[in-house]
Amino acid sequence: MRTVSAIALAAAIVATALAFGRNAAPADAGTPAGTNLSNAANATYSDGSGGNFTVNSNTITIVVQNVAIESITNVTTGQSIAPYQTAIDRFLLTNAGNNAGKFQLTAVPLPTAQTGIATVPVGVVLTPQGGAATTIAYTGNASTDLAAINTALNGMSIPAGNTLAADVKYGTGNFVAQATQIDQTTVGATLTYAGGSGYTAQTSAVSSSAQSDTLQPDAVLDVEMRQNSPSTATTPIDYDILISNHGAYATQPVALTSIGLPGSGVVMINRIPTFNGNPLAFADKPSVDVIIPANGYAGTSITLYYTTASAPFTSATTWSVIGAGTTVAQLAFTTYLAAVVTGPNSFAGKGASFSGPGNVPVAAVDVGYALAQPTGPGSSAPGAVKNMANLIVGSNATDANGTLASLLVGPNSTGSYDNSAVSAANLVGMIANTLALGDAGVSGSGYSNRVAGNAVTGSVNLGPVGLPSATGAFNYATGAAAFYDTGAADNNHDYTAIGVYPGLAPNASTGPPAFYTTPAAPAAIVFPNTVLNNGNVSDTFVISATAIASTTGWTVVYANNASCTGATATYSTPAVAVSGTATFYACYTPPASSPLAIFLPYGFQLTATSVSDQSAANSTFNLLSPGGAVGFFKDGVTSGTPTQGNQPCATVPAPGCTITYTLTYMNGNPRSGANNLFGGPTIATTGGTLVSAGISGFQIIDDGVNGANQNAATNLKNNWGNLTLTSGLTAAPVDASSNCTFRYVYDGSAVTSSNGSLTAPTPSTPATGFRCSYGSNVLVADLLQTLIFSVTIK
Amino acid sequence: MKPIALGFALVVLALSPALVCAKPVVALTLSGSYVGKNDDGTPRIVPVERERARPGDRIRWEIDAKSTGDQPARGFAAVGRIPAGTVFVAGSQSASGAHVEYSLDAARTWSASPTVTVQTPAGPVIRKADPALYTAIRWTGGPPLAPGSVSHYTYEVTVR
């Protein structure tokens, strides 16, 4: 087993071959097989006396054996293959041994895609050094192809030191890599020497070599439609169409004459959005944001065209240039917009990596325009107007013939790559602006995302706190200075009615007072109100107040808190999201020390007006009823003969006297409607007499006990305890409305909305308190009611 | 009878010292071996007669000069050839106290450090010759080969 430097020598020979390349002279091959290496020594000497002698040794002859040494090198590895190219992987098979020999391949060399698309093997070209090339076209049958290759190789005796070039050819066909893709080709071969005199035949071991090519992804066209939705009803809808080529190669221009556009270029076509079948009018002239030069497309220009024609386009379709002098009026009835990109290297791959179709973070071209909002029924509905940048077309295919069906278009539904042919059916859908990414049936290229817009419509409901959609029929006739019922409830006549300044003193002789005198420093009366944004954009609402009835001297300010802290004379709500609500507080302050008529609702009509759409407004009423909630007043009249003393009961009530109370109440507000606040936030604080809110479920409770709700200024008390704690109700009250169901308590305990006995009191079993419950009965609007009951003082 | 008597006389003349002039006689023997290493790293030496040569093989040539005369061989110079198809391995020669010279022209001229003239853009330049150009090696200047003594010379070549 010799391990002498044969391998090293072979390596040196290979290195030499490599250094010289295929056209270099044959490498310094090894000593040819069959060579006789003969050697013999000789010597000379003398005898010192002038005698010279020569002696020869024996002769040794060695025959050089066949040493078949081959090497295969991949001289073209690392190629970067452009789309639609036929790649050639060159391998050099070197006879690095010492005899002429013949190569045989061990397998058909086929490029193998490591990822991505499969390439198309074409064939192999065998070229002996200094000889003629032989081409073997692949048939697809590996056995047949290998046999053909080796048959050809059998006819090629390669001298020692010479090479044979094997050029493996493959193409990408009609497909291109989606992303950078590696293809690998491997060649394996043996080298065989024939035997001869004194030496034997020899076949080398199999050598192999592989090389990898990088298949460059094609242009990846992408288009994104962006919409800047207007915030008001009068502003236009802004669109931007962003175009980019995320691929590695430029998109080449295509002939456009078949669709009526001049010359050639990369074209983007966009159908102008329609509503009710009519294209929206331009509010602003389309323009190109000059992005291309910034992205390095020197010498590239963009021309915008418009047409009023309908698809499909033909060579006869008329397109007009949108130039500096083009007016918006001239663009009327435009149906399609086209942007044609021309110039050297018109659409080179640039910018950010492809991140999905319809997503152009770095645009090469940005075409912008603005359209007037649609009008008419349905125009404010979401998606009333749809827009897609339907088609962008370029070409990189070597077989591009100028027809749309075979061009590079983008993007496709998966976003992987964009060279798919556009089917005629899809093309119609794209141009018709009916198909977009994500739609069922969209499988080809050329679709963008879809944006949906609509007209801005402001809409607002203003109503009682938490009930912005309340309806009512309350109104005030200024001329007649009278309240009236509109007869049909709507959400402009809803209301919040609050009884204020309750606990007015009874007047034994005159009955209910006609007026209530406001304090010297009256506190603000606070009405919470809520707006509901029923529009289709986030909106802000301006609040205004109109006085009704006689509210001279009243002041109105607004705040965002119930304490009226920071209240202002003018007020706008914060931005309210679609379907969102906002509550604000109207703070009313009556004139100081002024008379306010009892039972007369003072009030204001509040109006909320949309900022986005000033035609959108809505009102509610804030009503204040001096004298108590709902207009509530209790008048007591004492009668009878006292059992003690000699003063008339009317003068000094004493045991034995009977006090007859007439409780007058009125629903000053409850016109027809729903969800109006009745009573308001102060309704639960009417002291010993409590009136519950609500049209139905109305209750009057009187437990004859001093209450906390006496008027602070007068400290007057409107209850039985004013006279004695031991007085009692000796008979059922008389209710003029007949709506009351009475319950009684007899032990002096508090009357609540849920306790009490149905058993009526008698003189011998007086009740200490009672409750009138309307239940489902309705406290009729705008009608004074009385409840009369007598209390006998023990 | 006559022919036989004459033959015998010739034999006697050849063998009798008294009848033959004394002179130095040297017997020269050449042998060759492939030298290398086995797979296990141990030296491998195989006589060339046993195997065919292969490019890259290293051959050690050995020259044995045995003085068989009755006088010393003076001015002894041994010449080894570097066969065509092989390349001298620089430094592989044994010295044996002799002066070693090399020839680039098939033993016509000798030099301890042969040179070649190389044409360069600046004109001819004399450079030391690559040992691969050696065609012969010679040992000179050693002590006389005494009768019965043996001198041993080795050098190595590589098969191209």
PDB file of N, CA and C in Angstrom, chain A residues 71-109:
ATOM      1  N   SER A  71     -10.149  14.729 -11.466  1.00  0.00           N
ATOM      2  CA  SER A  71     -10.710  15.717 -10.544  1.00  0.00           C
ATOM      3  C   SER A  71     -11.817  16.448 -11.268  1.00  0.00           C
ATOM      4  N   ILE A  72     -12.780  16.885 -10.487  1.00  0.00           N
ATOM      5  CA  ILE A  72     -13.900  17.646 -11.053  1.00  0.00           C
ATOM      6  C   ILE A  72     -14.007  18.948 -10.276  1.00  0.00           C
ATOM      7  N   THR A  73     -14.035  20.002 -10.972  1.00  0.00           N
ATOM      8  CA  THR A  73     -14.142  21.301 -10.300  1.00  0.00           C
ATOM      9  C   THR A  73     -15.381  22.029 -10.804  1.00  0.00           C
ATOM     10  N   ASN A  74     -15.972  22.787  -9.896  1.00  0.00           N
ATOM     11  CA  ASN A  74     -17.177  23.545 -10.232  1.00  0.00           C
ATOM     12  C   ASN A  74     -16.781  24.992 -10.470  1.00  0.00           C
ATOM     13  N   VAL A  75     -16.483  25.281 -11.677  1.00  0.00           N
ATOM     14  CA  VAL A  75     -15.864  26.565 -11.967  1.00  0.00           C
ATOM     15  C   VAL A  75     -16.850  27.722 -11.985  1.00  0.00           C
ATOM     16  N   THR A  76     -18.133  27.417 -11.982  1.00  0.00           N
ATOM     17  CA  THR A  76     -19.105  28.521 -12.061  1.00  0.00           C
ATOM     18  C   THR A  76     -19.987  28.601 -10.829  1.00  0.00           C
ATOM     19  N   THR A  77     -19.591  27.962  -9.770  1.00  0.00           N
ATOM     20  CA  THR A  77     -20.468  27.963  -8.601  1.00  0.00           C
ATOM     21  C   THR A  77     -20.672  29.379  -8.083  1.00  0.00           C
ATOM     22  N   GLY A  78     -21.798  29.573  -7.474  1.00  0.00           N
ATOM     23  CA  GLY A  78     -22.094  30.872  -6.890  1.00  0.00           C
ATOM     24  C   GLY A  78     -22.700  31.860  -7.860  1.00  0.00           C
ATOM     25  N   GLN A  79     -23.158  31.362  -8.995  1.00  0.00           N
ATOM     26  CA  GLN A  79     -23.764  32.284  -9.958  1.00  0.00           C
ATOM     27  C   GLN A  79     -25.071  32.855  -9.401  1.00  0.00           C
ATOM     28  N   SER A  80     -25.355  34.029  -9.832  1.00  0.00           N
ATOM     29  CA  SER A  80     -26.619  34.660  -9.490  1.00  0.00           C
ATOM     30  C   SER A  80     -27.470  34.664 -10.752  1.00  0.00           C
ATOM     31  N   ILE A  81     -28.508  33.870 -10.728  1.00  0.00           N
ATOM     32  CA  ILE A  81     -29.283  33.644 -11.942  1.00  0.00           C
ATOM     33  C   ILE A  81     -30.484  34.574 -11.975  1.00  0.00           C
ATOM     34  N   ALA A  82     -30.575  35.312 -13.024  1.00  0.00           N
ATOM     35  CA  ALA A  82     -31.695  36.233 -13.182  1.00  0.00           C
ATOM     36  C   ALA A  82     -32.947  35.460 -13.588  1.00  0.00           C
ATOM     37  N   PRO A  83     -34.090  36.061 -13.373  1.00  0.00           N
ATOM     38  CA  PRO A  83     -35.333  35.387 -13.781  1.00  0.00           C
ATOM     39  C   PRO A  83     -35.349  35.124 -15.285  1.00  0.00           C
ATOM     40  N   TYR A  84     -35.970  34.080 -15.636  1.00  0.00           N
ATOM     41  CA  TYR A  84     -36.199  33.707 -17.029  1.00  0.00           C
ATOM     42  C   TYR A  84     -34.901  33.460 -17.789  1.00  0.00           C
ATOM     43  N   GLN A  85     -33.862  33.064 -17.111  1.00  0.00           N
ATOM     44  CA  GLN A  85     -32.591  32.808 -17.767  1.00  0.00           C
ATOM     45  C   GLN A  85     -32.356  31.300 -17.859  1.00  0.00           C
ATOM     46  N   THR A  86     -31.506  30.942 -18.856  1.00  0.00           N
ATOM     47  CA  THR A  86     -31.009  29.577 -18.898  1.00  0.00           C
ATOM     48  C   THR A  86     -29.627  29.590 -18.259  1.00  0.00           C
ATOM     49  N   ALA A  87     -29.527  28.892 -17.178  1.00  0.00           N
ATOM     50  CA  ALA A  87     -28.275  28.892 -16.435  1.00  0.00           C
ATOM     51  C   ALA A  87     -27.367  27.784 -16.943  1.00  0.00           C
ATOM     52  N   ILE A  88     -26.076  28.034 -16.860  1.00  0.00           N
ATOM     53  CA  ILE A  88     -25.091  27.016 -17.241  1.00  0.00           C
ATOM     54  C   ILE A  88     -24.153  26.811 -16.068  1.00  0.00           C
ATOM     55  N   ASP A  89     -24.174  25.604 -15.559  1.00  0.00           N
ATOM     56  CA  ASP A  89     -23.229  25.231 -14.514  1.00  0.00           C
ATOM     57  C   ASP A  89     -22.077  24.491 -15.179  1.00  0.00           C
ATOM     58  N   ARG A  90     -20.913  25.080 -15.167  1.00  0.00           N
ATOM     59  CA  ARG A  90     -19.764  24.451 -15.823  1.00  0.00           C
ATOM     60  C   ARG A  90     -18.939  23.652 -14.824  1.00  0.00           C
ATOM     61  N   PHE A  91     -18.665  22.432 -15.225  1.00  0.00           N
ATOM     62  CA  PHE A  91     -17.765  21.568 -14.456  1.00  0.00           C
ATOM     63  C   PHE A  91     -16.582  21.219 -15.353  1.00  0.00           C
ATOM     64  N   LEU A  92     -15.417  21.239 -14.774  1.00  0.00           N
ATOM     65  CA  LEU A  92     -14.233  20.808 -15.507  1.00  0.00           C
ATOM     66  C   LEU A  92     -13.785  19.461 -14.952  1.00  0.00           C
ATOM     67  N   LEU A  93     -13.760  18.455 -15.867  1.00  0.00           N
ATOM     68  CA  LEU A  93     -13.289  17.137 -15.490  1.00  0.00           C
ATOM     69  C   LEU A  93     -11.841  17.043 -15.979  1.00  0.00           C
ATOM     70  N   THR A  94     -10.950  16.846 -15.072  1.00  0.00           N
ATOM     71  CA  THR A  94      -9.522  16.871 -15.411  1.00  0.00           C
ATOM     72  C   THR A  94      -8.939  15.459 -15.315  1.00  0.00           C
ATOM     73  N   ASN A  95      -8.228  15.101 -16.384  1.00  0.00           N
ATOM     74  CA  ASN A  95      -7.454  13.850 -16.349  1.00  0.00           C
ATOM     75  C   ASN A  95      -6.121  14.189 -15.681  1.00  0.00           C
ATOM     76  N   ALA A  96      -6.062  13.922 -14.432  1.00  0.00           N
ATOM     77  CA  ALA A  96      -4.876  14.292 -13.658  1.00  0.00           C
ATOM     78  C   ALA A  96      -3.926  13.108 -13.505  1.00  0.00           C
ATOM     79  N   GLY A  97      -4.149  12.048 -14.289  1.00  0.00           N
ATOM     80  CA  GLY A  97      -3.280  10.873 -14.175  1.00  0.00           C
ATOM     81  C   GLY A  97      -2.180  10.895 -15.220  1.00  0.00           C
ATOM     82  N   ASN A  98      -1.783   9.715 -15.633  1.00  0.00           N
ATOM     83  CA  ASN A  98      -0.603   9.633 -16.493  1.00  0.00           C
ATOM     84  C   ASN A  98      -0.877   8.900 -17.795  1.00  0.00           C
ATOM     85  N   ASN A  99      -2.120   8.947 -18.205  1.00  0.00           N
ATOM     86  CA  ASN A  99      -2.429   8.309 -19.469  1.00  0.00           C
ATOM     87  C   ASN A  99      -3.668   8.977 -20.047  1.00  0.00           C
ATOM     88  N   ALA A 100      -3.900   8.760 -21.284  1.00  0.00           N
ATOM     89  CA  ALA A 100      -5.146   9.231 -21.864  1.00  0.00           C
ATOM     90  C   ALA A 100      -6.278   8.340 -21.364  1.00  0.00           C
ATOM     91  N   GLY A 101      -7.403   8.945 -21.110  1.00  0.00           N
ATOM     92  CA  GLY A 101      -8.501   8.157 -20.583  1.00  0.00           C
ATOM     93  C   GLY A 101      -9.834   8.726 -20.980  1.00  0.00           C
ATOM     94  N   LYS A 102     -10.872   8.043 -20.556  1.00  0.00           N
ATOM     95  CA  LYS A 102     -12.226   8.448 -20.901  1.00  0.00           C
ATOM     96  C   LYS A 102     -13.053   8.563 -19.623  1.00  0.00           C
ATOM     97  N   PHE A 103     -13.803   9.635 -19.597  1.00  0.00           N
ATOM     98  CA  PHE A 103     -14.670   9.859 -18.442  1.00  0.00           C
ATOM     99  C   PHE A 103     -16.013   9.171 -18.662  1.00  0.00           C
ATOM    100  N   GLN A 104     -16.606   8.818 -17.580  1.00  0.00           N
ATOM    101  CA  GLN A 104     -17.969   8.316 -17.597  1.00  0.00           C
ATOM    102  C   GLN A 104     -18.703   8.955 -16.415  1.00  0.00           C
ATOM    103  N   LEU A 105     -19.861   9.514 -16.679  1.00  0.00           N
ATOM    104  CA  LEU A 105     -20.628  10.099 -15.589  1.00  0.00           C
ATOM    105  C   LEU A 105     -21.383   9.004 -14.853  1.00  0.00           C
ATOM    106  N   THR A 106     -21.550   9.208 -13.607  1.00  0.00           N
ATOM    107  CA  THR A 106     -22.259   8.215 -12.798  1.00  0.00           C
ATOM    108  C   THR A 106     -23.753   8.486 -12.742  1.00  0.00           C
ATOM    109  N   ALA A 107     -24.146   9.687 -13.068  1.00  0.00           N
ATOM    110  CA  ALA A 107     -25.570  10.028 -13.063  1.00  0.00           C
ATOM    111  C   ALA A 107     -25.773  11.238 -13.945  1.00  0.00           C
ATOM    112  N   VAL A 108     -26.997  11.393 -14.384  1.00  0.00           N
ATOM    113  CA  VAL A 108     -27.315  12.582 -15.180  1.00  0.00           C
ATOM    114  C   VAL A 108     -27.242  13.799 -14.263  1.00  0.00           C
ATOM    115  N   PRO A 109     -26.436  14.762 -14.592  1.00  0.00           N
ATOM    116  CA  PRO A 109     -26.382  15.961 -13.741  1.00  0.00           C
ATOM    117  C   PRO A 109     -27.644  16.802 -13.913  1.00  0.00           C
TER     118      PRO A 109
END
